[in-house]
């Protein structure tokens, strides 16, 4: 579904502010897989995502989606941006924000409205459709952005720290929502998070990136029993082991084999 | 959200904080006091003979009221307003697309910048002879010049408004597979709309200035500019009274237009004042 080969990106090459964000990153994601990407702050995660979405042209390497080289935005893609509040259109009601991309789906007005309402309900914002983004809290805005991506039913969904601004309870609900939607609609999802527990809980696989310039330092398969459950999954011995492994990879510490 | 759940805000004004309508009344009161003080100073100065040519405020205001029922003046006012009202939408039609183009395609903006920066400072009033030469009858020249002059603030505001569009917003639409035209129509334009609107509001006062200027320059053929000429060719206190009353009318019309546009602005772009 998604193949990234030797991806390299340098911001401002040749300038005094030259910054190597990504260096020789290799990654492939199977169709229907939910891949979590974790890595230290500023390592290049958002850069990776924007490259996959065709929003920036990486300075080196290749990205293929469904075998097709990414030059522009791939078809059937939805992105939940890290800057969720800036990605909502302030002049439109919440419902219109969610419904707008559905124009690309050839739906008529009524279908769009219904699909938008359904998506808003799924993120717990059934009553917010007529409001404007500025009338919502940060966490609610973030859920609108998620609803907009879900309503679109993309085949590839890129999510950049999508649950950063919501409370713990809502966060768990949204994690389960993503798992459920993925199950029903067979999407491929790349989800960036800085929450190690979250990456293990929702991911089929967790990829750990290094400090800048980013490359893959760890790639772990998450073999936890399905369906996942917020309580029992997190108690599972494999969960505990995996979160430890991911944590050590993120911090760049070796396994505690040598400790006495 | 909180407004709905706290009923105290909706009903009686709560202690310490004046209710919006009371604050508004206070503001209106202060405006009225300012105007009254101005008129008083004017009246006293005129009566004391400080400015011998200046008619008293009371006499001038009486003349302002009389003019409203003077068919010649009413016709002139109407013809000025018609030209201004015809010019403004045309200016929007001309300036907004050009502004969008310049704002979204940097290459075009760079190519035309020198011309724009050259033309922009030329006072439009100085173009009256040229306009009269190219556009006849005179009403065409008047409208053409209004369109030209009113286009500048709209064009410039559109250009900056479009440049100011949040890249995350445009990227969002692009990521859903929308093309450039859709991005301009659905993101750049609405996002720049408040800027464009401000340009239109500035342009509205320019339309009046240009209409009156052309009329004044040409004389003979109507508009309050022409009325001014006729009034000022008369002699004595009466002529001055007419001139001042006409100016008051021009000011009142300009004020009314601006207030209306400001009100509509607050309504249209409520989402901006979060
Ligand atoms: N447009 C840009 N121009 C120059 N440098 C940039 C640009 N965008 C990002 N960078 C730099 O590239 C690096 C990686 O940025 P990126 O946003 O991809 O990090 P990230 O892993 O998403 O960080 P975070 O976890 O804080 O979201 C950062 O050091 C950042 O300063
Ligand atoms: Mg980021």
Coordinates of C-alpha atoms and ligand atoms in Angstrom, one line a residue:
Chain A
X1 CA 0.0 0.0 0.0
X2 CA 2.7 2.5 1.1
X3 CA 6.3 2.1 0.3
X4 CA 8.9 4.6 1.4
X5 CA 12.4 4.1 0.1
X6 CA 15.4 6.0 1.2
X7 CA 13.4 9.2 1.9
X8 CA 15.5 12.2 2.7
X9 CA 14.4 15.7 3.3
X10 CA 16.5 18.8 3.9
X11 CA 14.8 22.1 4.7
X12 CA 16.5 25.1 3.1
X13 CA 19.3 23.3 1.5
X14 CA 22.4 25.4 1.0
X15 CA 21.1 28.1 3.3
X16 CA 22.6 28.9 6.7
X17 CA 19.5 27.4 8.3
X18 CA 19.8 24.2 6.5
X19 CA 18.2 21.4 8.4
X20 CA 18.3 17.7 7.8
X21 CA 14.9 16.5 8.8
X22 CA 14.8 13.0 7.4
X23 CA 17.7 10.9 6.3
X24 CA 17.4 7.6 4.4
X25 CA 14.1 6.5 5.9
X26 CA 12.8 3.2 4.7
X27 CA 9.3 1.9 5.6
X28 CA 6.5 0.0 4.1
X29 CA 3.0 -0.3 5.2
X30 CA 0.6 -3.1 4.2
X31 CA -3.0 -2.4 3.1
X32 CA -5.3 -2.3 6.1
X33 CA -2.5 -2.0 8.5
X34 CA -2.5 0.5 11.4
X35 CA 1.0 1.8 11.8
X36 CA 2.0 4.0 14.7
X37 CA 5.0 6.2 14.4
X38 CA 6.8 7.4 17.5
X39 CA 9.9 9.5 17.8
X40 CA 11.3 12.4 19.8
X41 CA 9.9 15.9 19.4
X42 CA 11.2 17.7 16.3
X43 CA 12.6 14.6 14.8
X44 CA 10.7 14.9 11.5
X45 CA 7.5 13.0 12.0
X46 CA 5.3 15.7 10.5
X47 CA 7.7 16.1 7.7
X48 CA 7.4 12.5 6.9
X49 CA 3.6 12.8 6.9
X50 CA 3.6 15.8 4.7
X51 CA 5.9 14.0 2.2
X52 CA 3.5 11.1 2.1
X53 CA 0.6 13.5 1.5
X54 CA 2.5 15.1 -1.4
X55 CA 2.4 18.5 0.3
X56 CA 6.1 18.9 0.3
X57 CA 8.5 17.5 -2.2
X58 CA 11.2 15.6 -0.4
X59 CA 14.7 16.3 -1.5
X60 CA 15.5 12.6 -2.0
X61 CA 14.1 9.1 -2.2
X62 CA 10.8 7.7 -3.3
X63 CA 7.3 7.3 -1.9
X64 CA 4.8 5.1 -3.5
X65 CA 1.1 4.7 -2.7
X66 CA -0.6 1.8 -4.3
X67 CA 2.5 1.4 -6.4
X68 CA 2.2 5.0 -7.8
X69 CA 4.9 7.5 -7.2
X70 CA 3.7 10.3 -5.1
X71 CA 4.1 13.6 -6.9
X72 CA 0.9 15.2 -5.9
X73 CA -1.6 14.3 -3.2
X74 CA -2.5 10.6 -3.6
X75 CA -6.2 9.8 -4.2
X76 CA -8.4 8.8 -1.4
X77 CA -6.3 10.3 1.2
X78 CA -7.3 12.1 4.4
X79 CA -4.9 13.9 6.7
X80 CA -5.6 14.9 10.3
X81 CA -3.1 17.8 10.8
X82 CA -1.2 18.4 14.0
X83 CA -2.4 22.0 13.7
X84 CA -6.0 20.9 13.8
X85 CA -7.3 24.4 14.7
X86 CA -5.7 26.0 11.7
X87 CA -6.9 23.2 9.4
X88 CA -10.6 23.9 10.2
X89 CA -12.2 26.6 8.1
X90 CA -13.3 29.3 10.5
X91 CA -15.9 30.8 8.2
X92 CA -17.8 27.5 8.0
X93 CA -20.0 25.8 10.5
X94 CA -18.6 22.6 12.0
X95 CA -21.0 20.5 9.9
X96 CA -20.0 22.3 6.7
X97 CA -16.3 21.7 7.6
X98 CA -16.9 18.0 7.8
X99 CA -19.1 17.9 4.7
X100 CA -16.9 19.9 2.4
X101 CA -14.4 17.2 1.4
X102 CA -17.4 14.9 0.6
X103 CA -17.9 16.9 -2.6
X104 CA -15.1 14.9 -3.9
X105 CA -17.2 11.8 -3.3
X106 CA -19.9 12.8 -5.7
X107 CA -22.5 13.0 -2.9
X108 CA -25.5 15.3 -3.1
X109 CA -26.1 17.9 -0.4
X110 CA -28.4 15.7 1.7
X111 CA -26.0 12.8 1.7
X112 CA -23.1 15.0 2.6
X113 CA -25.1 16.5 5.5
X114 CA -26.0 13.1 6.8
X115 CA -22.6 11.7 6.5
X116 CA -21.2 14.7 8.3
X117 CA -23.7 14.4 11.1
X118 CA -22.9 10.7 11.5
X119 CA -19.2 11.4 11.7
X120 CA -19.8 14.1 14.3
X121 CA -21.9 11.8 16.3
X122 CA -19.2 9.2 16.2
X123 CA -16.7 11.6 17.9
X124 CA -19.3 12.7 20.4
X125 CA -20.1 16.0 18.9
X126 CA -23.7 15.3 17.7
X127 CA -24.8 18.7 18.9
X128 CA -22.0 20.8 17.6
X129 CA -22.8 20.8 13.8
X130 CA -24.3 24.3 13.7
X131 CA -21.5 25.9 15.8
X132 CA -18.5 27.6 14.4
X133 CA -15.0 26.3 15.1
X134 CA -14.2 29.3 17.3
X135 CA -17.1 28.4 19.6
X136 CA -15.5 25.0 20.4
X137 CA -12.7 24.1 22.8
X138 CA -9.4 22.9 21.4
X139 CA -10.3 19.2 22.2
X140 CA -13.6 19.6 20.4
X141 CA -11.9 21.2 17.4
X142 CA -9.5 18.3 17.2
X143 CA -12.5 15.9 17.2
X144 CA -14.1 17.8 14.3
X145 CA -10.9 17.4 12.3
X146 CA -11.0 13.7 13.1
X147 CA -14.6 13.5 12.1
X148 CA -13.9 15.2 8.8
X149 CA -11.2 12.6 8.0
X150 CA -13.4 9.7 9.0
X151 CA -16.4 10.9 7.0
X152 CA -14.3 11.0 3.9
X153 CA -13.7 7.2 4.2
X154 CA -10.2 7.4 2.8
X155 CA -8.2 4.4 1.9
X156 CA -5.2 6.0 3.5
X157 CA -5.5 8.1 6.6
X158 CA -2.6 10.0 8.0
X159 CA -3.0 11.3 11.5
X160 CA -0.5 13.6 13.2
X161 CA -0.8 13.4 16.9
X162 CA -4.6 13.4 16.6
X163 CA -5.5 13.0 20.3
X164 CA -3.1 15.6 21.7
X165 CA -5.7 18.0 23.1
X166 CA -8.4 15.8 24.5
X167 CA -8.9 14.5 28.0
X168 CA -7.8 11.0 28.9
X169 CA -11.3 9.5 28.8
X170 CA -12.1 11.0 25.4
X171 CA -8.7 10.0 24.2
X172 CA -9.5 6.3 25.0
X173 CA -12.8 6.6 23.2
X174 CA -11.2 8.1 20.1
X175 CA -8.5 5.4 20.1
X176 CA -11.3 2.8 20.1
X177 CA -13.2 4.7 17.5
X178 CA -10.2 4.6 15.2
X179 CA -9.8 0.8 15.8
X180 CA -13.5 0.3 15.0
X181 CA -13.6 2.4 11.9
X182 CA -10.4 0.7 10.6
X183 CA -12.1 -2.7 11.1
X184 CA -15.3 -1.7 9.3
X185 CA -13.8 0.2 6.3
X186 CA -10.5 -1.4 5.9
X187 CA -8.4 1.8 5.8
X188 CA -4.6 1.9 6.0
X189 CA -3.7 4.3 8.8
X190 CA -0.5 5.9 9.7
X191 CA -0.8 7.5 13.1
X192 CA 1.9 9.7 14.7
X193 CA 1.9 9.9 18.4
X194 CA 4.3 10.8 21.2
X195 CA 2.3 8.5 23.6
X196 CA 4.2 5.2 23.8
X197 CA 1.3 3.4 25.5
X198 CA -1.1 4.6 22.8
X199 CA 1.2 3.5 20.0
X200 CA 1.2 -0.1 21.4
X201 CA -2.5 0.0 22.2
X202 CA -3.8 1.0 18.8
X203 CA -1.0 -0.1 16.5
X204 CA -0.6 -3.3 14.5
X205 CA 3.0 -2.2 14.3
X206 CA 5.0 0.5 15.9
X207 CA 7.9 2.2 14.1
X208 CA 10.3 4.2 16.2
X209 CA 12.2 7.1 14.6
X210 CA 15.6 8.4 15.7
X211 CA 16.4 12.0 16.6
X212 CA 16.8 14.3 13.6
X213 CA 17.6 13.5 10.9
X214 CA 14.9 10.8 11.3
X215 CA 15.4 7.2 10.3
X216 CA 13.8 4.0 11.5
X217 CA 15.5 2.7 14.6
X218 CA 12.9 0.2 15.6
X219 CA 10.0 -1.7 14.0
X220 CA 7.9 -3.8 16.2
X221 CA 5.0 -6.0 15.4
X222 CA 2.2 -5.7 18.0
X223 CA 0.6 -9.1 18.5
X224 CA -2.0 -8.3 21.0
X225 CA -5.3 -10.2 21.0
X226 CA -8.2 -8.5 19.2
X227 CA -10.5 -6.9 20.0
X228 CA -8.4 -4.6 22.1
X229 CA -9.8 -3.4 25.3
X230 CA -8.7 -0.4 27.3
X231 CA -8.3 -2.3 30.5
X232 CA -7.4 -5.9 29.7
X233 CA -5.1 -5.1 26.7
X234 CA -3.1 -2.7 28.8
X235 CA -2.7 -5.4 31.4
X236 CA -1.5 -8.0 29.0
X237 CA 2.1 -9.1 29.5
X238 CA 2.9 -8.5 25.8
X239 CA 1.6 -4.9 26.1
X240 CA 3.9 -4.3 29.1
X241 CA 6.8 -5.8 27.3
X242 CA 6.2 -3.9 24.1
X243 CA 5.8 -0.5 25.7
X244 CA 9.1 -1.1 27.5
X245 CA 10.8 -1.9 24.2
X246 CA 9.3 1.1 22.5
X247 CA 10.2 3.3 25.4
X248 CA 13.8 2.2 25.3
X249 CA 14.1 2.6 21.6
X250 CA 12.7 6.2 21.9
X251 CA 15.2 7.0 24.5
X252 CA 18.0 5.3 22.7
X253 CA 18.7 3.0 25.7
X254 CA 19.7 -0.6 25.2
X255 CA 17.7 -3.5 26.7
X256 CA 18.5 -4.0 30.4
X257 CA 20.3 -7.3 29.6
X258 CA 23.5 -6.2 31.3
X259 CA 22.0 -4.8 34.5
X260 CA 23.0 -6.8 37.5
Chain B
X1 CA -21.2 27.4 25.0
X2 CA -20.9 28.8 28.5
X3 CA -23.3 31.6 27.5
X4 CA -26.1 29.1 27.2
X5 CA -25.5 27.5 30.5
X6 CA -25.2 30.7 32.5
X7 CA -28.6 32.4 32.4
X8 CA -27.3 35.5 34.3
X9 CA -25.7 36.8 31.1
X10 CA -28.9 36.8 29.1
X11 CA -31.3 38.6 31.4
X12 CA -30.9 41.5 33.8
X13 CA -27.5 43.3 33.7
X14 CA -25.3 41.9 36.3
X15 CA -23.5 44.0 38.8
X16 CA -20.2 45.6 37.9
X17 CA -20.4 44.9 34.2
X18 CA -22.6 47.2 32.1
X19 CA -24.9 45.3 29.7
X20 CA -24.0 45.6 26.0
X21 CA -27.0 47.9 25.3
X22 CA -26.1 50.2 28.2
X23 CA -22.5 50.4 27.0
X24 CA -23.8 51.2 23.5
X25 CA -26.1 53.9 24.8
X26 CA -23.2 55.4 26.7
X27 CA -21.1 55.5 23.5
X28 CA -23.9 57.1 21.5
X29 CA -24.3 59.7 24.3
X30 CA -20.6 60.6 24.1
X31 CA -20.9 60.9 20.3
X32 CA -23.8 63.2 20.7
X33 CA -22.0 65.3 23.3
X34 CA -19.1 65.7 20.9
X35 CA -21.3 66.8 18.0
X36 CA -23.2 69.2 20.3
X37 CA -20.0 70.8 21.6
X38 CA -18.7 71.2 18.0
X39 CA -22.0 72.9 16.9
X40 CA -21.9 75.1 20.0
X41 CA -18.4 76.3 19.3
X42 CA -19.3 76.9 15.7
X43 CA -22.4 78.9 16.6
X44 CA -20.6 81.0 19.1
X45 CA -17.6 81.6 16.8
X46 CA -19.9 82.7 14.0
X47 CA -22.0 85.0 16.2
X48 CA -19.0 86.6 17.8
X49 CA -17.8 87.4 14.3
X50 CA -14.5 85.5 14.7
X51 CA -14.8 84.3 11.2
X52 CA -16.8 86.9 9.3
X53 CA -17.5 84.7 6.3
X54 CA -18.8 81.8 8.4
X55 CA -22.6 81.4 8.6
X56 CA -23.9 80.3 12.0
X57 CA -24.4 76.6 12.7
X58 CA -28.1 77.1 13.2
X59 CA -28.6 78.8 9.9
X60 CA -26.4 76.2 8.1
X61 CA -28.4 73.3 9.6
X62 CA -31.6 74.9 8.6
X63 CA -30.3 75.2 5.1
X64 CA -29.3 71.5 5.2
X65 CA -32.9 70.6 6.0
X66 CA -34.2 72.9 3.3
X67 CA -32.0 71.4 0.6
X68 CA -33.6 68.1 1.2
X69 CA -36.8 69.5 -0.3
X70 CA -35.1 71.4 -3.0
X71 CA -35.7 69.4 -6.2
X72 CA -32.6 70.7 -7.9
X73 CA -30.4 69.6 -5.0
X74 CA -32.2 66.3 -4.6
X75 CA -31.7 65.5 -8.3
X76 CA -28.0 66.4 -8.0
X77 CA -27.5 64.3 -4.9
X78 CA -29.3 61.4 -6.6
X79 CA -27.1 61.6 -9.7
X80 CA -23.9 61.6 -7.5
X81 CA -25.1 58.6 -5.6
X82 CA -26.1 56.8 -8.7
X83 CA -22.6 57.2 -10.3
X84 CA -21.0 56.1 -7.0
X85 CA -23.3 53.2 -6.6
X86 CA -22.7 52.1 -10.2
X87 CA -19.0 52.4 -9.9
X88 CA -18.5 50.4 -6.7
X89 CA -19.7 47.0 -7.9
X90 CA -17.8 47.4 -11.1
X91 CA -14.7 48.1 -9.2
X92 CA -15.3 44.9 -7.2
X93 CA -15.7 43.0 -10.4
X94 CA -12.5 44.4 -11.8
X95 CA -10.3 44.4 -8.7
X96 CA -11.1 41.1 -6.9
X97 CA -10.2 38.8 -9.8
X98 CA -7.0 40.8 -10.4
X99 CA -6.1 40.7 -6.7
X100 CA -6.7 37.0 -6.6
X101 CA -4.5 36.4 -9.6
X102 CA -1.7 38.6 -8.2
X103 CA -2.1 37.1 -4.7
X104 CA -2.0 33.5 -5.9
X105 CA 0.6 33.6 -8.7
X106 CA 3.7 35.3 -7.4
X107 CA 5.2 35.4 -10.9
X108 CA 2.4 37.6 -12.2
X109 CA 2.7 39.8 -9.1
X110 CA 6.4 40.3 -9.6
X111 CA 6.0 41.1 -13.3
X112 CA 3.4 43.8 -12.7
X113 CA 4.7 45.2 -9.4
X114 CA 6.6 48.1 -11.1
X115 CA 3.5 49.2 -13.0
X116 CA 1.3 48.9 -10.0
X117 CA 3.7 50.9 -7.8
X118 CA 3.9 53.5 -10.5
X119 CA 0.2 53.9 -11.1
X120 CA -1.0 53.7 -7.5
X121 CA 0.4 57.0 -6.2
X122 CA -1.0 59.0 -9.1
X123 CA -3.9 61.0 -7.7
X124 CA -7.0 59.8 -9.5
X125 CA -8.3 63.4 -9.6
X126 CA -5.4 64.2 -11.9
X127 CA -6.8 61.7 -14.4
X128 CA -10.0 63.6 -14.9
X129 CA -8.9 65.3 -18.1
X130 CA -7.7 62.0 -19.5
X131 CA -11.0 60.3 -18.5
X132 CA -13.0 63.0 -20.1
X133 CA -11.0 62.6 -23.3
X134 CA -11.5 58.9 -23.5
X135 CA -15.0 58.5 -22.2
X136 CA -18.0 60.4 -23.4
X137 CA -20.6 61.3 -22.5
X138 CA -19.4 62.7 -19.2
X139 CA -21.3 60.2 -17.0
X140 CA -19.1 57.5 -18.5
X141 CA -16.0 59.4 -17.6
X142 CA -17.3 59.8 -14.1
X143 CA -18.1 56.1 -13.7
X144 CA -14.8 55.0 -15.3
X145 CA -12.8 57.2 -13.0
X146 CA -14.8 56.0 -10.0
X147 CA -14.1 52.4 -11.0
X148 CA -10.4 53.1 -11.5
X149 CA -9.9 54.9 -8.2
X150 CA -12.1 52.5 -6.2
X151 CA -10.3 49.5 -7.6
X152 CA -7.0 50.3 -5.8
X153 CA -7.9 49.6 -2.2
X154 CA -9.9 46.6 -3.2
X155 CA -7.1 45.2 -5.3
X156 CA -4.5 45.8 -2.7
X157 CA -6.6 44.4 0.1
X158 CA -7.5 41.3 -2.0
X159 CA -3.8 40.8 -2.7
X160 CA -2.7 40.9 0.9
X161 CA -5.8 39.0 2.1
X162 CA -5.0 36.1 -0.3
X163 CA -1.3 36.1 0.7
X164 CA -2.4 36.0 4.4
X165 CA -4.4 32.7 3.9
X166 CA -3.2 30.1 6.4
X167 CA -1.2 27.5 4.5
X168 CA -2.5 24.8 6.7
X169 CA -6.0 25.6 5.5
X170 CA -5.1 25.4 1.8
X171 CA -3.0 22.2 2.5
X172 CA -6.0 20.7 4.1
X173 CA -8.2 21.1 1.1
X174 CA -5.4 20.0 -1.2
X175 CA -4.9 16.9 0.8
X176 CA -8.5 15.9 0.2
X177 CA -7.7 16.0 -3.5
X178 CA -9.1 19.4 -4.4
X179 CA -7.3 21.3 -7.3
X180 CA -6.0 24.8 -7.4
X181 CA -9.2 26.4 -8.6
X182 CA -11.2 24.8 -5.8
X183 CA -8.6 25.9 -3.3
X184 CA -8.9 29.5 -4.5
X185 CA -12.7 29.4 -4.5
X186 CA -13.2 27.6 -1.3
X187 CA -10.3 28.7 0.9
X188 CA -8.4 31.7 -0.4
X189 CA -11.5 33.8 -1.3
X190 CA -13.5 33.2 1.9
X191 CA -10.4 33.5 4.0
X192 CA -9.5 36.8 2.4
X193 CA -13.1 38.0 2.4
X194 CA -12.8 40.2 5.5
X195 CA -9.8 42.0 3.9
X196 CA -11.6 42.4 0.6
X197 CA -14.6 43.8 2.5
X198 CA -12.4 46.4 4.2
X199 CA -11.1 47.4 0.8
X200 CA -14.6 47.8 -0.5
X201 CA -15.5 50.0 2.5
X202 CA -12.5 52.2 1.8
X203 CA -13.5 52.2 -1.8
X204 CA -17.0 53.4 -1.0
X205 CA -15.8 56.7 0.3
X206 CA -13.5 57.0 -2.7
X207 CA -16.4 56.7 -5.0
X208 CA -18.0 59.8 -3.5
X209 CA -14.8 61.7 -3.6
X210 CA -14.3 60.9 -7.3
X211 CA -17.9 61.5 -8.3
X212 CA -17.9 65.0 -6.7
X213 CA -14.5 65.8 -8.1
X214 CA -15.5 65.0 -11.6
X215 CA -18.7 66.9 -11.3
X216 CA -16.9 69.9 -9.9
X217 CA -14.4 69.7 -12.7
X218 CA -16.9 69.5 -15.4
X219 CA -19.5 71.8 -13.9
X220 CA -22.7 72.1 -15.9
X221 CA -24.0 68.5 -15.9
X222 CA -25.4 67.6 -12.6
X223 CA -24.3 66.0 -9.3
X224 CA -23.6 67.8 -6.1
X225 CA -20.2 68.8 -7.4
X226 CA -21.9 70.8 -10.0
X227 CA -24.3 72.1 -7.4
X228 CA -21.3 73.3 -5.4
X229 CA -20.0 75.2 -8.4
X230 CA -23.3 77.0 -8.9
X231 CA -23.6 77.8 -5.2
X232 CA -20.1 79.2 -5.0
X233 CA -20.6 81.4 -8.1
X234 CA -23.3 83.2 -6.2
X235 CA -22.5 86.0 -3.9
X236 CA -22.8 86.8 -0.2
X237 CA -23.9 84.8 2.8
X238 CA -26.4 82.8 0.9
X239 CA -23.8 81.2 -1.4
X240 CA -21.7 80.3 1.6
X241 CA -24.7 78.8 3.3
X242 CA -25.4 76.6 0.2
X243 CA -21.8 75.5 0.0
X244 CA -21.6 74.5 3.7
X245 CA -25.0 72.7 3.6
X246 CA -23.8 70.7 0.5
X247 CA -20.7 69.7 2.4
X248 CA -22.7 68.6 5.3
X249 CA -24.8 66.5 3.0
X250 CA -21.7 64.9 1.5
X251 CA -20.5 64.1 5.0
X252 CA -23.8 62.7 6.1
X253 CA -24.0 60.4 3.1
X254 CA -20.5 59.2 3.6
X255 CA -21.1 58.6 7.3
X256 CA -24.3 56.7 6.6
X257 CA -22.7 54.5 4.0
X258 CA -19.8 53.7 6.3
X259 CA -22.0 52.9 9.3
X260 CA -24.1 50.6 7.2
X261 CA -21.1 48.8 5.7
X262 CA -19.5 48.4 9.2
X263 CA -22.7 46.9 10.5
X264 CA -22.9 44.4 7.7
X265 CA -19.2 43.7 8.3
X266 CA -19.7 42.7 11.9
X267 CA -22.6 40.5 10.8
X268 CA -20.8 38.8 7.9
X269 CA -17.5 38.1 9.5
X270 CA -18.6 37.2 13.0
X271 CA -16.3 34.2 12.8
X272 CA -13.3 36.5 12.8
X273 CA -14.0 38.2 16.1
X274 CA -13.8 35.1 18.2
Ligands
LIG1 N1 9.1 24.6 6.7 C1 10.2 24.4 7.5 N2 11.4 25.0 7.2 C2 12.5 24.8 7.9 N3 12.6 23.8 8.9 C3 11.5 23.1 9.2 C4 10.2 23.4 8.5 N4 9.3 22.5 9.0 C5 9.9 21.8 10.0 N5 11.2 22.2 10.1 C6 12.2 21.6 11.0 O1 12.3 20.2 10.7 C7 12.4 19.5 11.9 C8 11.3 18.4 11.9 O2 10.1 19.1 12.0 P1 8.7 18.2 12.1 O3 7.6 19.2 12.2 O4 8.7 17.2 11.0 O5 9.0 17.5 13.5 P2 8.0 16.5 14.3 O6 8.7 15.3 14.5 O7 6.7 16.5 13.7 O8 7.9 17.3 15.7 P3 6.8 17.4 16.8 O9 6.8 16.1 17.6 O10 7.1 18.5 17.7 O11 5.5 17.6 16.1 C9 12.3 20.5 13.1 O12 13.6 20.7 13.6 C10 11.8 21.7 12.4 O13 12.3 22.9 13.0
LIG2 MG1 4.9 17.2 14.3

